[in-house]
């Protein structure tokens, strides 16, 4: 099992996982650090260092077992188990996430959608009914929820996250443009497309 894994390596883990899945589909059984590095745009020594840090095993001259490494990384990432998500906010973002077929495929199942707009409550979005946000406490106390998707206006996100954290929800996938503050034990992963665009703009300027 992996011990401490640095943030930089954690950010690369999904890319390792994806490349190893592709290699498995291509029928490749073993891969050297050099070939994997070429495929991923990393040096062979970087690959060896990364794999070492998350507890992967290779054999001198044989390289790495593709399926063994894919399973190991899946386990380190925790994507070899199911995650139950709820979506708060049935607007553009909430709907897009509810409709994205790839999330259930990788083990992230949407259990419920909540909104405060009476026009939206009761509506079916990709087979999931939109429930009244007033039902949040009842729902979460009755059913396990691993991750809450925050797809509400920025000024509502902190309050909703706090309510959910008080109920024991640990994971927050935050789309609202605000820094969510929660007690230790809660994990917030921000998805800010505009920040990504700003980085792109900066890089274009440098070229
Ligand atoms: P939207 O306006 O389409 O949807 C927001 C939904 O939240 C609405 O259905 C509204 O009724 C609901 N809502 C408002 N107050 C609520 C409450 N107290 N409890 C439950 N539901 C409530 O907005 P959109 O486009 O889906 O964006 C959602 C959030 O994501 C916004 O904060 C927006 O700024 C942000 N955003 C983030 C992007 C990113 O890259 N992460 C890109 C675009 C928007």
mmCIF file of C-alpha atoms and ligand atoms in Angstrom:
data_model
loop_
_atom_site.group_PDB
_atom_site.id
_atom_site.type_symbol
_atom_site.label_atom_id
_atom_site.label_comp_id
_atom_site.label_asym_id
_atom_site.label_seq_id
_atom_site.Cartn_x
_atom_site.Cartn_y
_atom_site.Cartn_z
ATOM 1 C CA UNK A 1 0.000 0.000 0.000
ATOM 2 C CA UNK A 2 1.157 3.576 -0.555
ATOM 3 C CA UNK A 3 2.384 5.681 2.358
ATOM 4 C CA UNK A 4 2.630 9.446 1.991
ATOM 5 C CA UNK A 5 2.171 10.422 -1.646
ATOM 6 C CA UNK A 6 2.972 14.027 -2.578
ATOM 7 C CA UNK A 7 0.317 16.270 -4.148
ATOM 8 C CA UNK A 8 2.311 16.453 -7.388
ATOM 9 C CA UNK A 9 2.266 12.652 -7.700
ATOM 10 C CA UNK A 10 -1.422 12.442 -6.696
ATOM 11 C CA UNK A 11 -2.245 14.843 -9.555
ATOM 12 C CA UNK A 12 -0.449 12.510 -11.980
ATOM 13 C CA UNK A 13 -2.098 9.316 -10.679
ATOM 14 C CA UNK A 14 -5.271 9.629 -12.809
ATOM 15 C CA UNK A 15 -3.077 10.015 -15.924
ATOM 16 C CA UNK A 16 -1.152 6.844 -14.980
ATOM 17 C CA UNK A 17 -4.445 5.080 -14.420
ATOM 18 C CA UNK A 18 -5.829 6.175 -17.814
ATOM 19 C CA UNK A 19 -2.687 5.233 -19.757
ATOM 20 C CA UNK A 20 -2.505 1.849 -18.044
ATOM 21 C CA UNK A 21 -6.199 1.205 -18.820
ATOM 22 C CA UNK A 22 -5.519 2.028 -22.474
ATOM 23 C CA UNK A 23 -2.466 -0.244 -22.533
ATOM 24 C CA UNK A 24 -4.529 -3.059 -21.020
ATOM 25 C CA UNK A 25 -7.134 -2.614 -23.781
ATOM 26 C CA UNK A 26 -4.337 -2.710 -26.357
ATOM 27 C CA UNK A 27 -3.299 -6.090 -24.909
ATOM 28 C CA UNK A 28 0.054 -4.903 -23.541
ATOM 29 C CA UNK A 29 1.120 -7.011 -20.526
ATOM 30 C CA UNK A 30 4.401 -5.409 -19.480
ATOM 31 C CA UNK A 31 5.824 -1.940 -19.980
ATOM 32 C CA UNK A 32 9.205 -0.410 -19.242
ATOM 33 C CA UNK A 33 9.581 2.920 -17.464
ATOM 34 C CA UNK A 34 11.081 4.311 -20.686
ATOM 35 C CA UNK A 35 8.103 3.324 -22.876
ATOM 36 C CA UNK A 36 5.561 4.476 -20.303
ATOM 37 C CA UNK A 37 7.480 7.742 -19.924
ATOM 38 C CA UNK A 38 7.483 8.336 -23.684
ATOM 39 C CA UNK A 39 3.748 7.758 -23.795
ATOM 40 C CA UNK A 40 3.093 10.119 -20.888
ATOM 41 C CA UNK A 41 5.656 12.796 -21.695
ATOM 42 C CA UNK A 42 7.730 12.022 -18.569
ATOM 43 C CA UNK A 43 11.283 10.775 -18.164
ATOM 44 C CA UNK A 44 11.954 7.138 -17.279
ATOM 45 C CA UNK A 45 13.490 8.171 -13.968
ATOM 46 C CA UNK A 46 10.448 10.315 -13.146
ATOM 47 C CA UNK A 47 8.223 7.299 -13.817
ATOM 48 C CA UNK A 48 10.360 5.050 -11.584
ATOM 49 C CA UNK A 49 10.353 7.653 -8.832
ATOM 50 C CA UNK A 50 6.578 8.147 -9.021
ATOM 51 C CA UNK A 51 5.808 4.445 -9.062
ATOM 52 C CA UNK A 52 8.182 3.868 -6.186
ATOM 53 C CA UNK A 53 6.496 6.579 -4.134
ATOM 54 C CA UNK A 54 3.055 5.010 -4.396
ATOM 55 C CA UNK A 55 4.307 1.525 -3.694
ATOM 56 C CA UNK A 56 4.295 0.021 -7.188
ATOM 57 C CA UNK A 57 6.641 -2.800 -8.071
ATOM 58 C CA UNK A 58 8.673 -3.386 -11.195
ATOM 59 C CA UNK A 59 11.401 -5.907 -11.981
ATOM 60 C CA UNK A 60 14.727 -4.976 -13.495
ATOM 61 C CA UNK A 61 14.625 -5.930 -17.161
ATOM 62 C CA UNK A 62 10.918 -6.844 -17.119
ATOM 63 C CA UNK A 63 9.334 -3.480 -16.482
ATOM 64 C CA UNK A 64 5.937 -3.169 -14.872
ATOM 65 C CA UNK A 65 2.923 -5.427 -15.094
ATOM 66 C CA UNK A 66 0.285 -3.262 -16.808
ATOM 67 C CA UNK A 67 -2.757 -4.861 -15.173
ATOM 68 C CA UNK A 68 -1.017 -5.208 -11.784
ATOM 69 C CA UNK A 69 -0.053 -1.544 -11.832
ATOM 70 C CA UNK A 70 -3.493 -0.440 -13.070
ATOM 71 C CA UNK A 71 -5.178 -2.320 -10.205
ATOM 72 C CA UNK A 72 -2.705 -0.975 -7.663
ATOM 73 C CA UNK A 73 -3.207 2.643 -8.769
ATOM 74 C CA UNK A 74 -6.977 2.118 -8.835
ATOM 75 C CA UNK A 75 -6.734 0.949 -5.240
ATOM 76 C CA UNK A 76 -4.512 3.865 -4.196
ATOM 77 C CA UNK A 77 -6.992 6.278 -5.822
ATOM 78 C CA UNK A 78 -9.927 4.440 -4.224
ATOM 79 C CA UNK A 79 -11.659 4.059 -7.581
ATOM 80 C CA UNK A 80 -11.946 0.301 -7.107
ATOM 81 C CA UNK A 81 -15.003 0.988 -4.928
ATOM 82 C CA UNK A 82 -18.311 2.767 -5.434
ATOM 83 C CA UNK A 83 -18.874 6.395 -4.375
ATOM 84 C CA UNK A 84 -22.355 7.730 -3.741
ATOM 85 C CA UNK A 85 -22.760 11.360 -4.796
ATOM 86 C CA UNK A 86 -25.491 13.918 -4.409
ATOM 87 C CA UNK A 87 -25.737 16.989 -6.599
ATOM 88 C CA UNK A 88 -26.823 20.259 -5.005
ATOM 89 C CA UNK A 89 -28.026 22.713 -7.647
ATOM 90 C CA UNK A 90 -30.013 21.498 -10.647
ATOM 91 C CA UNK A 91 -28.797 24.200 -13.036
ATOM 92 C CA UNK A 92 -26.427 23.989 -16.011
ATOM 93 C CA UNK A 93 -23.565 22.364 -14.128
ATOM 94 C CA UNK A 94 -25.702 20.043 -11.972
ATOM 95 C CA UNK A 95 -27.567 18.789 -15.053
ATOM 96 C CA UNK A 96 -24.368 18.231 -17.017
ATOM 97 C CA UNK A 97 -22.884 16.163 -14.181
ATOM 98 C CA UNK A 98 -26.079 14.148 -13.720
ATOM 99 C CA UNK A 99 -26.051 13.388 -17.443
ATOM 100 C CA UNK A 100 -22.383 12.485 -17.793
ATOM 101 C CA UNK A 101 -22.363 8.736 -18.359
ATOM 102 C CA UNK A 102 -18.668 8.368 -17.625
ATOM 103 C CA UNK A 103 -18.972 9.051 -13.873
ATOM 104 C CA UNK A 104 -21.096 5.974 -13.024
ATOM 105 C CA UNK A 105 -18.769 3.948 -15.238
ATOM 106 C CA UNK A 106 -15.854 4.827 -12.983
ATOM 107 C CA UNK A 107 -17.846 4.189 -9.816
ATOM 108 C CA UNK A 108 -19.349 7.615 -9.030
ATOM 109 C CA UNK A 109 -23.117 7.167 -8.860
ATOM 110 C CA UNK A 110 -25.503 10.096 -8.380
ATOM 111 C CA UNK A 111 -27.994 9.130 -5.666
ATOM 112 C CA UNK A 112 -30.005 12.369 -5.531
ATOM 113 C CA UNK A 113 -30.280 15.944 -6.800
ATOM 114 C CA UNK A 114 -31.404 18.877 -4.651
ATOM 115 C CA UNK A 115 -32.536 22.392 -5.491
ATOM 116 C CA UNK A 116 -34.424 25.218 -3.802
ATOM 117 C CA UNK A 117 -36.411 26.324 -6.880
ATOM 118 C CA UNK A 118 -40.017 25.143 -6.656
ATOM 119 C CA UNK A 119 -40.133 25.070 -10.483
ATOM 120 C CA UNK A 120 -37.369 22.462 -10.519
ATOM 121 C CA UNK A 121 -38.374 20.345 -7.513
ATOM 122 C CA UNK A 122 -40.022 17.145 -8.761
ATOM 123 C CA UNK A 123 -38.467 17.397 -12.225
ATOM 124 C CA UNK A 124 -36.663 14.286 -13.490
ATOM 125 C CA UNK A 125 -33.084 14.819 -14.637
ATOM 126 C CA UNK A 126 -31.642 11.755 -16.351
ATOM 127 C CA UNK A 127 -33.971 9.568 -14.321
ATOM 128 C CA UNK A 128 -33.214 11.222 -10.978
ATOM 129 C CA UNK A 129 -35.929 13.368 -9.340
ATOM 130 C CA UNK A 130 -34.957 16.827 -8.087
ATOM 131 C CA UNK A 131 -35.717 17.014 -4.361
ATOM 132 C CA UNK A 132 -36.348 20.037 -2.161
ATOM 133 C CA UNK A 133 -33.143 21.263 -0.473
ATOM 134 C CA UNK A 134 -35.194 21.272 2.732
ATOM 135 C CA UNK A 135 -35.051 17.449 2.514
ATOM 136 C CA UNK A 136 -31.239 17.416 2.590
ATOM 137 C CA UNK A 137 -30.836 16.550 6.282
ATOM 138 C CA UNK A 138 -33.448 13.791 6.144
ATOM 139 C CA UNK A 139 -31.914 12.225 3.018
ATOM 140 C CA UNK A 140 -28.315 12.306 4.211
ATOM 141 C CA UNK A 141 -29.164 10.963 7.660
ATOM 142 C CA UNK A 142 -30.987 8.012 6.047
ATOM 143 C CA UNK A 143 -28.558 7.124 3.278
ATOM 144 C CA UNK A 144 -24.782 7.147 3.034
ATOM 145 C CA UNK A 145 -23.355 9.977 0.928
ATOM 146 C CA UNK A 146 -19.642 10.068 0.112
ATOM 147 C CA UNK A 147 -19.473 13.141 -2.107
ATOM 148 C CA UNK A 148 -21.562 16.290 -2.537
ATOM 149 C CA UNK A 149 -21.314 18.150 -5.823
ATOM 150 C CA UNK A 150 -21.698 21.880 -5.110
ATOM 151 C CA UNK A 151 -23.307 23.419 -8.190
ATOM 152 C CA UNK A 152 -25.126 26.315 -6.512
ATOM 153 C CA UNK A 153 -24.481 30.082 -6.677
ATOM 154 C CA UNK A 154 -21.269 31.149 -4.922
ATOM 155 C CA UNK A 155 -23.059 32.778 -1.979
ATOM 156 C CA UNK A 156 -24.926 29.535 -1.179
ATOM 157 C CA UNK A 157 -22.063 27.065 -1.432
ATOM 158 C CA UNK A 158 -20.413 27.551 1.987
ATOM 159 C CA UNK A 159 -23.679 27.198 3.942
ATOM 160 C CA UNK A 160 -24.693 24.057 2.094
ATOM 161 C CA UNK A 161 -21.220 22.544 2.468
ATOM 162 C CA UNK A 162 -21.343 23.271 6.217
ATOM 163 C CA UNK A 163 -24.753 21.592 6.569
ATOM 164 C CA UNK A 164 -23.478 18.517 4.742
ATOM 165 C CA UNK A 165 -20.214 18.420 6.653
ATOM 166 C CA UNK A 166 -22.165 18.533 9.936
ATOM 167 C CA UNK A 167 -24.025 15.461 8.681
ATOM 168 C CA UNK A 168 -20.754 13.623 8.114
ATOM 169 C CA UNK A 169 -20.263 14.091 4.367
ATOM 170 C CA UNK A 170 -16.518 14.075 3.709
ATOM 171 C CA UNK A 171 -16.039 14.795 0.009
ATOM 172 C CA UNK A 172 -16.994 18.035 -1.756
ATOM 173 C CA UNK A 173 -16.641 18.533 -5.486
ATOM 174 C CA UNK A 174 -16.959 22.280 -5.617
ATOM 175 C CA UNK A 175 -17.874 24.103 -8.827
ATOM 176 C CA UNK A 176 -18.868 27.398 -7.179
ATOM 177 C CA UNK A 177 -16.250 30.170 -7.498
ATOM 178 C CA UNK A 178 -15.602 30.422 -3.762
ATOM 179 C CA UNK A 179 -13.125 28.959 -1.256
ATOM 180 C CA UNK A 180 -15.047 26.569 0.955
ATOM 181 C CA UNK A 181 -13.839 26.386 4.567
ATOM 182 C CA UNK A 182 -14.633 23.183 6.449
ATOM 183 C CA UNK A 183 -13.323 21.450 9.570
ATOM 184 C CA UNK A 184 -10.523 18.887 9.358
ATOM 185 C CA UNK A 185 -11.621 15.616 7.876
ATOM 186 C CA UNK A 186 -13.566 17.196 5.024
ATOM 187 C CA UNK A 187 -11.953 17.233 1.597
ATOM 188 C CA UNK A 188 -12.749 19.871 -1.010
ATOM 189 C CA UNK A 189 -11.713 19.435 -4.623
ATOM 190 C CA UNK A 190 -12.356 22.573 -6.666
ATOM 191 C CA UNK A 191 -13.173 22.540 -10.353
ATOM 192 C CA UNK A 192 -12.776 26.050 -11.686
ATOM 193 C CA UNK A 193 -12.884 26.132 -15.476
ATOM 194 C CA UNK A 194 -12.270 29.883 -15.575
ATOM 195 C CA UNK A 195 -9.004 29.469 -13.651
ATOM 196 C CA UNK A 196 -7.935 26.864 -16.159
ATOM 197 C CA UNK A 197 -8.716 29.329 -18.966
ATOM 198 C CA UNK A 198 -6.679 32.020 -17.220
ATOM 199 C CA UNK A 199 -3.706 29.653 -17.040
ATOM 200 C CA UNK A 200 -4.158 28.917 -20.738
ATOM 201 C CA UNK A 201 -4.223 32.656 -21.461
ATOM 202 C CA UNK A 202 -0.999 33.127 -19.462
ATOM 203 C CA UNK A 203 0.722 30.325 -21.380
ATOM 204 C CA UNK A 204 -0.376 31.724 -24.744
ATOM 205 C CA UNK A 205 1.136 35.076 -23.754
ATOM 206 C CA UNK A 206 4.445 33.364 -22.972
ATOM 207 C CA UNK A 207 4.706 31.657 -26.385
HETATM 208 P P1 LIG B 1 -27.427 27.815 -12.504
HETATM 209 O O1 LIG B 1 -27.960 29.134 -12.093
HETATM 210 O O2 LIG B 1 -27.820 27.234 -13.815
HETATM 211 O O3 LIG B 1 -27.795 26.727 -11.362
HETATM 212 C C1 LIG B 1 -27.694 26.963 -9.983
HETATM 213 C C2 LIG B 1 -28.811 26.157 -9.332
HETATM 214 O O4 LIG B 1 -28.679 26.282 -7.914
HETATM 215 C C3 LIG B 1 -30.208 26.679 -9.675
HETATM 216 O O5 LIG B 1 -30.993 25.601 -10.143
HETATM 217 C C4 LIG B 1 -30.734 27.253 -8.382
HETATM 218 O O6 LIG B 1 -32.128 27.114 -8.244
HETATM 219 C C5 LIG B 1 -29.981 26.391 -7.380
HETATM 220 N N1 LIG B 1 -29.915 26.980 -6.043
HETATM 221 C C6 LIG B 1 -29.775 28.290 -5.691
HETATM 222 N N2 LIG B 1 -29.757 28.403 -4.340
HETATM 223 C C7 LIG B 1 -29.875 27.149 -3.855
HETATM 224 C C8 LIG B 1 -29.923 26.623 -2.539
HETATM 225 N N3 LIG B 1 -29.801 27.399 -1.461
HETATM 226 N N4 LIG B 1 -30.057 25.300 -2.397
HETATM 227 C C9 LIG B 1 -30.179 24.494 -3.475
HETATM 228 N N5 LIG B 1 -30.144 24.929 -4.742
HETATM 229 C C10 LIG B 1 -29.992 26.246 -4.922
HETATM 230 O O7 LIG B 1 -25.857 27.911 -12.394
HETATM 231 P P2 LIG B 1 -24.746 27.005 -13.096
HETATM 232 O O8 LIG B 1 -24.395 27.581 -14.407
HETATM 233 O O9 LIG B 1 -25.133 25.569 -13.032
HETATM 234 O O10 LIG B 1 -23.523 27.257 -12.131
HETATM 235 C C11 LIG B 1 -23.529 26.688 -10.833
HETATM 236 C C12 LIG B 1 -22.344 27.203 -10.043
HETATM 237 O O11 LIG B 1 -21.155 26.877 -10.739
HETATM 238 C C13 LIG B 1 -22.306 28.718 -9.886
HETATM 239 O O12 LIG B 1 -21.718 29.002 -8.634
HETATM 240 C C14 LIG B 1 -21.428 29.192 -11.013
HETATM 241 O O13 LIG B 1 -20.793 30.418 -10.728
HETATM 242 C C15 LIG B 1 -20.447 28.074 -11.065
HETATM 243 N N6 LIG B 1 -19.799 27.857 -12.345
HETATM 244 C C16 LIG B 1 -18.652 27.179 -12.264
HETATM 245 C C17 LIG B 1 -17.947 26.867 -13.371
HETATM 246 C C18 LIG B 1 -16.699 26.103 -13.154
HETATM 247 O O14 LIG B 1 -15.860 26.064 -13.998
HETATM 248 N N7 LIG B 1 -16.548 25.503 -12.020
HETATM 249 C C19 LIG B 1 -18.370 27.251 -14.713
HETATM 250 C C20 LIG B 1 -19.639 27.900 -14.710
HETATM 251 C C21 LIG B 1 -20.314 28.182 -13.556
#
